[in-house]
Amino acid sequence: QVHLVESGGGLVQAGGSLRLSCAASGRTFSSYSMGWFRQVPGKEREFVAAIRWSGVSTYLGDSVKDRFTISRDNAKNTVYLQMNSLRPEDTAVYYCAAVTGVYGSNLVHSHSYDYWGRGTQVTVSS
């Protein structure tokens, strides 16, 4: 069982930056691949980024490539999402998710994940 808590959301102007954090409970955090997704009301949850348990492989959604990066610190049981050059269309609730035994392109699918945080709101003003 993994408990996930996101933080770092808030209001930022377009062009600004935010860093989201996802703190995980449990001693086996390093065995989980982690993902970030986002959702706006009335739309499906959208893949943002994912990182393998080892941190060696990362994946980014097309809409955030070259602007966002994902990283993890297994010693701190935390995964990060660094968001730069933010745009109004990045406004959403951002969710952290965890899964084991899933690899590669399957990490972009929300249904692949077993555990989810409650989300943190990111609002980008124009």
PDB file of C-alpha atoms in Angstrom:
ATOM      1  CA  GLN A   1       0.000   0.000   0.000  1.00  0.00           C
ATOM      2  CA  VAL A   2       1.268   3.451  -0.941  1.00  0.00           C
ATOM      3  CA  HIS A   3      -0.168   6.750   0.262  1.00  0.00           C
ATOM      4  CA  LEU A   4       0.573   9.734  -1.980  1.00  0.00           C
ATOM      5  CA  VAL A   5       0.335  13.416  -1.098  1.00  0.00           C
ATOM      6  CA  GLU A   6       0.900  16.145  -3.672  1.00  0.00           C
ATOM      7  CA  SER A   7       2.032  19.673  -2.873  1.00  0.00           C
ATOM      8  CA  GLY A   8       3.415  22.756  -4.570  1.00  0.00           C
ATOM      9  CA  GLY A   9       0.423  23.830  -6.602  1.00  0.00           C
ATOM     10  CA  GLY A  10      -0.798  27.398  -6.715  1.00  0.00           C
ATOM     11  CA  LEU A  11      -1.418  30.443  -8.850  1.00  0.00           C
ATOM     12  CA  VAL A  12       1.297  31.582 -11.249  1.00  0.00           C
ATOM     13  CA  GLN A  13       1.465  33.951 -14.196  1.00  0.00           C
ATOM     14  CA  ALA A  14       2.015  32.669 -17.705  1.00  0.00           C
ATOM     15  CA  GLY A  15       5.695  32.080 -18.347  1.00  0.00           C
ATOM     16  CA  GLY A  16       6.353  31.294 -14.704  1.00  0.00           C
ATOM     17  CA  SER A  17       7.461  28.103 -13.003  1.00  0.00           C
ATOM     18  CA  LEU A  18       6.250  25.762 -10.295  1.00  0.00           C
ATOM     19  CA  ARG A  19       7.640  22.593  -8.803  1.00  0.00           C
ATOM     20  CA  LEU A  20       5.196  19.973  -7.651  1.00  0.00           C
ATOM     21  CA  SER A  21       6.172  17.348  -5.130  1.00  0.00           C
ATOM     22  CA  CYS A  22       4.589  14.004  -4.387  1.00  0.00           C
ATOM     23  CA  ALA A  23       5.512  12.454  -1.069  1.00  0.00           C
ATOM     24  CA  ALA A  24       4.926   8.724  -0.733  1.00  0.00           C
ATOM     25  CA  SER A  25       4.584   6.582   2.336  1.00  0.00           C
ATOM     26  CA  GLY A  26       5.922   3.065   2.568  1.00  0.00           C
ATOM     27  CA  ARG A  27       9.344   1.490   2.545  1.00  0.00           C
ATOM     28  CA  THR A  28       9.100   0.188  -1.022  1.00  0.00           C
ATOM     29  CA  PHE A  29       8.821   3.526  -2.809  1.00  0.00           C
ATOM     30  CA  SER A  30      11.908   2.776  -4.870  1.00  0.00           C
ATOM     31  CA  SER A  31      10.150  -0.182  -6.492  1.00  0.00           C
ATOM     32  CA  TYR A  32       7.304   1.956  -7.858  1.00  0.00           C
ATOM     33  CA  SER A  33       7.168   3.735 -11.152  1.00  0.00           C
ATOM     34  CA  MET A  34       5.545   7.126 -10.712  1.00  0.00           C
ATOM     35  CA  GLY A  35       3.383   9.257 -12.927  1.00  0.00           C
ATOM     36  CA  TRP A  36       1.861  12.712 -13.061  1.00  0.00           C
ATOM     37  CA  PHE A  37      -1.506  13.318 -14.650  1.00  0.00           C
ATOM     38  CA  ARG A  38      -3.726  16.350 -14.845  1.00  0.00           C
ATOM     39  CA  GLN A  39      -7.426  16.917 -15.246  1.00  0.00           C
ATOM     40  CA  VAL A  40      -9.780  19.808 -15.884  1.00  0.00           C
ATOM     41  CA  PRO A  41     -13.516  19.591 -15.274  1.00  0.00           C
ATOM     42  CA  GLY A  42     -15.364  17.807 -18.044  1.00  0.00           C
ATOM     43  CA  LYS A  43     -12.247  16.317 -19.603  1.00  0.00           C
ATOM     44  CA  GLU A  44     -10.413  13.035 -19.263  1.00  0.00           C
ATOM     45  CA  ARG A  45      -7.337  12.740 -17.141  1.00  0.00           C
ATOM     46  CA  GLU A  46      -4.295  13.624 -19.252  1.00  0.00           C
ATOM     47  CA  PHE A  47      -0.850  12.066 -19.021  1.00  0.00           C
ATOM     48  CA  VAL A  48       1.872  14.555 -18.107  1.00  0.00           C
ATOM     49  CA  ALA A  49       4.997  12.634 -17.117  1.00  0.00           C
ATOM     50  CA  ALA A  50       6.256   9.337 -15.747  1.00  0.00           C
ATOM     51  CA  ILE A  51       9.475   7.964 -14.340  1.00  0.00           C
ATOM     52  CA  ARG A  52      10.637   4.403 -13.902  1.00  0.00           C
ATOM     53  CA  TRP A  53      11.407   3.079 -10.452  1.00  0.00           C
ATOM     54  CA  SER A  54      15.147   3.441 -11.113  1.00  0.00           C
ATOM     55  CA  GLY A  55      14.813   6.996 -12.404  1.00  0.00           C
ATOM     56  CA  VAL A  56      16.734   6.035 -15.532  1.00  0.00           C
ATOM     57  CA  SER A  57      13.786   6.314 -17.910  1.00  0.00           C
ATOM     58  CA  THR A  58      11.370   9.218 -18.081  1.00  0.00           C
ATOM     59  CA  TYR A  59       8.391   9.926 -20.289  1.00  0.00           C
ATOM     60  CA  LEU A  60       6.710  13.228 -21.066  1.00  0.00           C
ATOM     61  CA  GLY A  61       3.418  14.099 -22.684  1.00  0.00           C
ATOM     62  CA  ASP A  62       3.587  15.871 -26.017  1.00  0.00           C
ATOM     63  CA  SER A  63       2.039  19.049 -24.657  1.00  0.00           C
ATOM     64  CA  VAL A  64       4.700  19.474 -21.962  1.00  0.00           C
ATOM     65  CA  LYS A  65       7.862  18.293 -23.660  1.00  0.00           C
ATOM     66  CA  ASP A  66      10.704  20.830 -23.442  1.00  0.00           C
ATOM     67  CA  ARG A  67       8.899  22.611 -20.580  1.00  0.00           C
ATOM     68  CA  PHE A  68       8.386  20.034 -17.815  1.00  0.00           C
ATOM     69  CA  THR A  69      10.770  17.564 -16.242  1.00  0.00           C
ATOM     70  CA  ILE A  70      10.143  14.698 -13.836  1.00  0.00           C
ATOM     71  CA  SER A  71      12.605  13.443 -11.276  1.00  0.00           C
ATOM     72  CA  ARG A  72      12.646  11.416  -8.088  1.00  0.00           C
ATOM     73  CA  ASP A  73      14.594  11.100  -4.882  1.00  0.00           C
ATOM     74  CA  ASN A  74      14.145   7.577  -3.569  1.00  0.00           C
ATOM     75  CA  ALA A  75      15.926   8.471  -0.340  1.00  0.00           C
ATOM     76  CA  LYS A  76      13.180  11.023   0.347  1.00  0.00           C
ATOM     77  CA  ASN A  77      10.309   8.948  -1.066  1.00  0.00           C
ATOM     78  CA  THR A  78       9.452  11.888  -3.296  1.00  0.00           C
ATOM     79  CA  VAL A  79       8.840  12.499  -6.968  1.00  0.00           C
ATOM     80  CA  TYR A  80       8.961  15.972  -8.482  1.00  0.00           C
ATOM     81  CA  LEU A  81       7.467  17.711 -11.471  1.00  0.00           C
ATOM     82  CA  GLN A  82       9.326  20.835 -12.503  1.00  0.00           C
ATOM     83  CA  MET A  83       7.083  22.983 -14.666  1.00  0.00           C
ATOM     84  CA  ASN A  84       8.592  25.851 -16.639  1.00  0.00           C
ATOM     85  CA  SER A  85       7.183  28.263 -19.195  1.00  0.00           C
ATOM     86  CA  LEU A  86       3.711  27.654 -17.876  1.00  0.00           C
ATOM     87  CA  ARG A  87       0.717  28.447 -20.057  1.00  0.00           C
ATOM     88  CA  PRO A  88      -2.930  29.087 -19.186  1.00  0.00           C
ATOM     89  CA  GLU A  89      -3.789  25.735 -20.769  1.00  0.00           C
ATOM     90  CA  ASP A  90      -1.658  24.021 -18.116  1.00  0.00           C
ATOM     91  CA  THR A  91      -4.311  24.976 -15.561  1.00  0.00           C
ATOM     92  CA  ALA A  92      -5.628  21.768 -14.002  1.00  0.00           C
ATOM     93  CA  VAL A  93      -5.613  19.578 -10.945  1.00  0.00           C
ATOM     94  CA  TYR A  94      -2.377  17.612 -10.990  1.00  0.00           C
ATOM     95  CA  TYR A  95      -2.350  14.079  -9.633  1.00  0.00           C
ATOM     96  CA  CYS A  96       0.494  11.821  -8.635  1.00  0.00           C
ATOM     97  CA  ALA A  97       0.186   8.072  -9.198  1.00  0.00           C
ATOM     98  CA  ALA A  98       2.196   4.934  -8.446  1.00  0.00           C
ATOM     99  CA  VAL A  99       2.448   1.439  -9.894  1.00  0.00           C
ATOM    100  CA  THR A 100       4.759  -1.558  -9.925  1.00  0.00           C
ATOM    101  CA  GLY A 101       5.367  -3.999 -12.749  1.00  0.00           C
ATOM    102  CA  VAL A 102       4.416  -1.632 -15.542  1.00  0.00           C
ATOM    103  CA  TYR A 103       6.970  -0.406 -18.035  1.00  0.00           C
ATOM    104  CA  GLY A 104       7.524   1.700 -21.089  1.00  0.00           C
ATOM    105  CA  SER A 105       4.603   3.186 -22.967  1.00  0.00           C
ATOM    106  CA  ASN A 106       2.098   1.600 -20.581  1.00  0.00           C
ATOM    107  CA  LEU A 107       3.066   4.256 -18.057  1.00  0.00           C
ATOM    108  CA  VAL A 108       1.200   6.893 -20.070  1.00  0.00           C
ATOM    109  CA  HIS A 109      -2.173   5.292 -19.355  1.00  0.00           C
ATOM    110  CA  SER A 110      -3.990   6.314 -16.194  1.00  0.00           C
ATOM    111  CA  HIS A 111      -5.628   2.891 -15.897  1.00  0.00           C
ATOM    112  CA  SER A 112      -2.169   1.336 -15.445  1.00  0.00           C
ATOM    113  CA  TYR A 113      -1.743   2.903 -12.001  1.00  0.00           C
ATOM    114  CA  ASP A 114      -2.774   1.407  -8.690  1.00  0.00           C
ATOM    115  CA  TYR A 115      -2.430   4.324  -6.294  1.00  0.00           C
ATOM    116  CA  TRP A 116      -3.396   7.970  -6.598  1.00  0.00           C
ATOM    117  CA  GLY A 117      -3.013  11.125  -4.577  1.00  0.00           C
ATOM    118  CA  ARG A 118      -5.807  13.627  -4.041  1.00  0.00           C
ATOM    119  CA  GLY A 119      -4.324  16.207  -6.374  1.00  0.00           C
ATOM    120  CA  THR A 120      -3.046  19.766  -6.210  1.00  0.00           C
ATOM    121  CA  GLN A 121      -4.495  22.691  -8.129  1.00  0.00           C
ATOM    122  CA  VAL A 122      -2.318  24.588 -10.591  1.00  0.00           C
ATOM    123  CA  THR A 123      -3.716  27.794 -12.040  1.00  0.00           C
ATOM    124  CA  VAL A 124      -1.865  29.769 -14.693  1.00  0.00           C
ATOM    125  CA  SER A 125      -3.131  33.281 -15.357  1.00  0.00           C
ATOM    126  CA  SER A 126      -2.693  35.016 -18.697  1.00  0.00           C
TER     127      SER A 126
END
